[in-house]
Amino acid sequence: PVVRDYLTNNRGVESPSAALVKCVMCVGAKTLFPGQYYHFMEIPNERPNNVEGHGHVNVKESLEPTDGKMSFVEMSFSATGKAVTNYFDKPAGCELIVGLCWTDYPGTWGAEKALVNDLDLTVLDPDGVVYTLNDHVNNIEVLRLGSSSAGRYSVIVKATNIMEGVQPCAVVF
């Protein structure tokens, strides 16, 4: 309720989608690495993982990051192969995290692949370097680019496979 209320009252989103709320929380999550027992390093370094998922939810950092700002866009896809590109200017000195979330249609029980509609996130930095996960299993993708260079970034969401209906999604950066 806190994230939904913030988006409604402070950011003017009339009815925040579940995908937007989830994406805001995952993008702002902080790692639990190395974990409780530092010398054992019981938590893998890369997120997401089966120990911490996307990390520890940090509502304050999700909504009002200390070293930057949170921006978002919502969109929908109705056909495979379509793509939407959003551009934004990133200042120097802040970490860049970009997330894509959607509420997938229910899969068929016992199906080999549970994901019904597959969207993919790609980020192109000002130097032309491409970052992507090519994740065809999950309905959330988060790219953590660290303290990348300042400049204009392209955030591309592609409908890799739309099997059911119109697929709304949210992108947070």
Short mmCIF file of C-alpha atoms in Angstrom, two decimals:
data_model
loop_
_atom_site.label_atom_id
_atom_site.label_comp_id
_atom_site.label_asym_id
_atom_site.label_seq_id
_atom_site.Cartn_x
_atom_site.Cartn_y
_atom_site.Cartn_z
CA PRO A 1 0.00 0.00 0.00
CA VAL A 2 2.88 2.45 0.70
CA VAL A 3 4.30 2.25 -2.83
CA ARG A 4 0.85 2.42 -4.43
CA ASP A 5 -0.10 5.45 -2.27
CA TYR A 6 3.18 7.20 -3.12
CA LEU A 7 2.68 6.67 -6.85
CA THR A 8 -0.90 7.97 -6.62
CA ASN A 9 -0.36 10.92 -4.28
CA ASN A 10 3.17 12.04 -5.21
CA ARG A 11 3.62 10.96 -8.82
CA GLY A 12 0.07 11.40 -10.18
CA VAL A 13 -0.52 7.80 -11.25
CA GLU A 14 -4.29 7.37 -11.04
CA SER A 15 -4.29 3.60 -10.70
CA PRO A 16 -0.79 2.05 -10.40
CA SER A 17 -0.63 -1.42 -11.90
CA ALA A 18 0.68 -4.40 -9.94
CA ALA A 19 3.55 -4.58 -12.46
CA LEU A 20 4.56 -0.98 -11.74
CA VAL A 21 4.46 -1.48 -7.95
CA LYS A 22 6.48 -4.71 -8.21
CA CYS A 23 9.02 -3.14 -10.56
CA VAL A 24 9.55 -0.11 -8.31
CA MET A 25 10.24 -2.40 -5.34
CA CYS A 26 12.62 -4.71 -7.25
CA VAL A 27 14.63 -1.87 -8.80
CA GLY A 28 15.11 -0.25 -5.39
CA ALA A 29 15.97 -3.49 -3.57
CA LYS A 30 19.41 -3.77 -1.99
CA THR A 31 21.56 -6.88 -2.03
CA LEU A 32 22.03 -9.01 1.07
CA PHE A 33 25.49 -10.08 -0.15
CA PRO A 34 27.70 -11.35 1.47
CA GLY A 35 25.11 -12.35 4.07
CA GLN A 36 25.09 -13.08 7.76
CA TYR A 37 28.34 -15.06 7.81
CA TYR A 38 30.71 -12.84 5.85
CA HIS A 39 33.65 -15.25 5.67
CA PHE A 40 31.41 -18.02 4.28
CA MET A 41 29.87 -15.77 1.59
CA GLU A 42 26.65 -17.78 1.77
CA ILE A 43 24.79 -15.46 -0.63
CA PRO A 44 25.80 -15.51 -4.32
CA ASN A 45 27.03 -12.17 -5.67
CA GLU A 46 24.72 -12.00 -8.70
CA ARG A 47 21.06 -11.09 -8.30
CA PRO A 48 18.49 -12.44 -8.70
CA ASN A 49 19.36 -15.73 -7.05
CA ASN A 50 17.57 -18.45 -5.10
CA VAL A 51 18.80 -17.11 -1.74
CA GLU A 52 17.75 -13.43 -1.86
CA GLY A 53 15.68 -13.07 -5.02
CA HIS A 54 16.13 -9.45 -6.13
CA GLY A 55 17.26 -8.44 -2.63
CA HIS A 56 15.93 -6.69 0.45
CA VAL A 57 13.06 -4.30 -0.28
CA ASN A 58 14.04 -0.73 0.58
CA VAL A 59 10.95 1.44 0.13
CA LYS A 60 12.75 4.76 0.64
CA GLU A 61 15.45 3.96 -1.95
CA SER A 62 12.83 2.56 -4.33
CA LEU A 63 10.75 5.75 -4.32
CA GLU A 64 13.36 8.47 -3.73
CA PRO A 65 16.88 7.15 -4.42
CA THR A 66 19.62 8.99 -2.57
CA ASP A 67 21.87 9.35 -5.61
CA GLY A 68 19.34 10.03 -8.36
CA LYS A 69 15.67 9.81 -9.17
CA MET A 70 13.17 7.12 -10.05
CA SER A 71 11.38 7.38 -13.39
CA PHE A 72 8.91 4.99 -14.99
CA VAL A 73 6.74 4.36 -17.99
CA GLU A 74 3.88 1.93 -18.64
CA MET A 75 3.06 0.47 -22.06
CA SER A 76 1.25 -2.44 -23.72
CA PHE A 77 2.03 -4.91 -26.49
CA SER A 78 -0.50 -6.71 -28.65
CA ALA A 79 1.75 -8.45 -31.18
CA THR A 80 5.00 -10.39 -31.26
CA GLY A 81 7.96 -8.47 -32.64
CA LYS A 82 6.81 -4.99 -31.62
CA ALA A 83 9.26 -2.83 -29.66
CA VAL A 84 9.10 0.48 -27.81
CA THR A 85 12.14 2.65 -27.14
CA ASN A 86 12.27 5.25 -24.37
CA TYR A 87 15.15 7.68 -24.00
CA PHE A 88 16.42 9.30 -20.83
CA ASP A 89 19.40 11.33 -19.77
CA LYS A 90 21.41 9.94 -16.87
CA PRO A 91 23.54 12.31 -14.83
CA ALA A 92 27.04 11.37 -13.70
CA GLY A 93 27.62 9.82 -10.29
CA CYS A 94 24.48 7.72 -9.85
CA GLU A 95 23.94 4.01 -10.23
CA LEU A 96 21.79 2.91 -13.17
CA ILE A 97 19.21 0.20 -12.54
CA VAL A 98 16.50 -0.54 -15.11
CA GLY A 99 13.64 -2.97 -14.50
CA LEU A 100 10.85 -4.44 -16.62
CA CYS A 101 7.82 -6.19 -15.04
CA TRP A 102 4.54 -7.52 -16.30
CA THR A 103 1.70 -9.60 -14.93
CA ASP A 104 1.72 -12.61 -17.20
CA TYR A 105 -1.38 -14.51 -18.27
CA PRO A 106 -1.93 -17.81 -16.41
CA GLY A 107 -0.07 -20.71 -17.95
CA THR A 108 -1.36 -24.21 -18.57
CA TRP A 109 -0.88 -26.63 -15.72
CA GLY A 110 1.99 -29.00 -16.48
CA ALA A 111 3.25 -26.96 -19.43
CA GLU A 112 6.96 -27.22 -20.16
CA LYS A 113 7.28 -23.44 -20.17
CA ALA A 114 5.22 -21.45 -17.64
CA LEU A 115 5.75 -17.99 -19.18
CA VAL A 116 2.92 -17.19 -21.60
CA ASN A 117 3.90 -13.74 -22.90
CA ASP A 118 7.62 -13.00 -23.17
CA LEU A 119 8.98 -9.45 -23.11
CA ASP A 120 12.66 -8.55 -23.21
CA LEU A 121 14.58 -5.55 -21.87
CA THR A 122 17.60 -4.02 -23.59
CA VAL A 123 19.55 -0.92 -22.58
CA LEU A 124 21.86 0.91 -24.97
CA ASP A 125 24.34 3.26 -23.29
CA PRO A 126 25.68 6.54 -24.78
CA ASP A 127 28.77 4.71 -26.09
CA GLY A 128 26.68 2.14 -27.98
CA VAL A 129 27.24 -0.73 -25.52
CA VAL A 130 24.22 -3.07 -25.39
CA TYR A 131 23.03 -4.65 -22.11
CA THR A 132 20.38 -7.36 -22.08
CA LEU A 133 19.44 -10.50 -20.14
CA ASN A 134 17.64 -12.53 -22.83
CA ASP A 135 15.54 -14.02 -20.02
CA HIS A 136 12.76 -16.18 -21.46
CA VAL A 137 11.65 -17.67 -18.11
CA ASN A 138 10.69 -14.79 -15.78
CA ASN A 139 8.21 -11.90 -15.91
CA ILE A 140 10.67 -9.50 -14.30
CA GLU A 141 14.03 -8.43 -15.69
CA VAL A 142 16.39 -6.07 -13.86
CA LEU A 143 19.63 -4.74 -15.33
CA ARG A 144 22.09 -3.25 -12.83
CA LEU A 145 24.70 -1.24 -14.70
CA GLY A 146 26.37 0.35 -11.67
CA SER A 147 27.85 3.83 -11.90
CA SER A 148 27.75 3.96 -15.68
CA SER A 149 28.66 7.04 -17.71
CA ALA A 150 26.45 10.09 -17.99
CA GLY A 151 24.48 10.72 -21.18
CA ARG A 152 21.47 9.61 -23.19
CA TYR A 153 20.35 6.01 -22.70
CA SER A 154 17.91 4.01 -24.81
CA VAL A 155 15.62 1.59 -22.96
CA ILE A 156 14.06 -0.87 -25.37
CA VAL A 157 11.24 -3.27 -24.53
CA LYS A 158 10.49 -5.90 -27.16
CA ALA A 159 7.52 -8.25 -27.34
CA THR A 160 9.49 -11.42 -28.04
CA ASN A 161 6.41 -13.65 -27.93
CA ILE A 162 2.79 -12.57 -27.29
CA MET A 163 0.62 -15.68 -27.05
CA GLU A 164 -2.38 -14.27 -25.15
CA GLY A 165 -4.22 -10.94 -25.31
CA VAL A 166 -2.72 -7.51 -24.85
CA GLN A 167 0.28 -7.49 -22.47
CA PRO A 168 0.70 -4.36 -20.32
CA CYS A 169 4.05 -3.81 -18.61
CA ALA A 170 6.02 -1.29 -16.57
CA VAL A 171 9.60 -0.07 -16.93
CA VAL A 172 11.36 1.63 -14.01
CA PHE A 173 14.76 3.30 -14.14
#
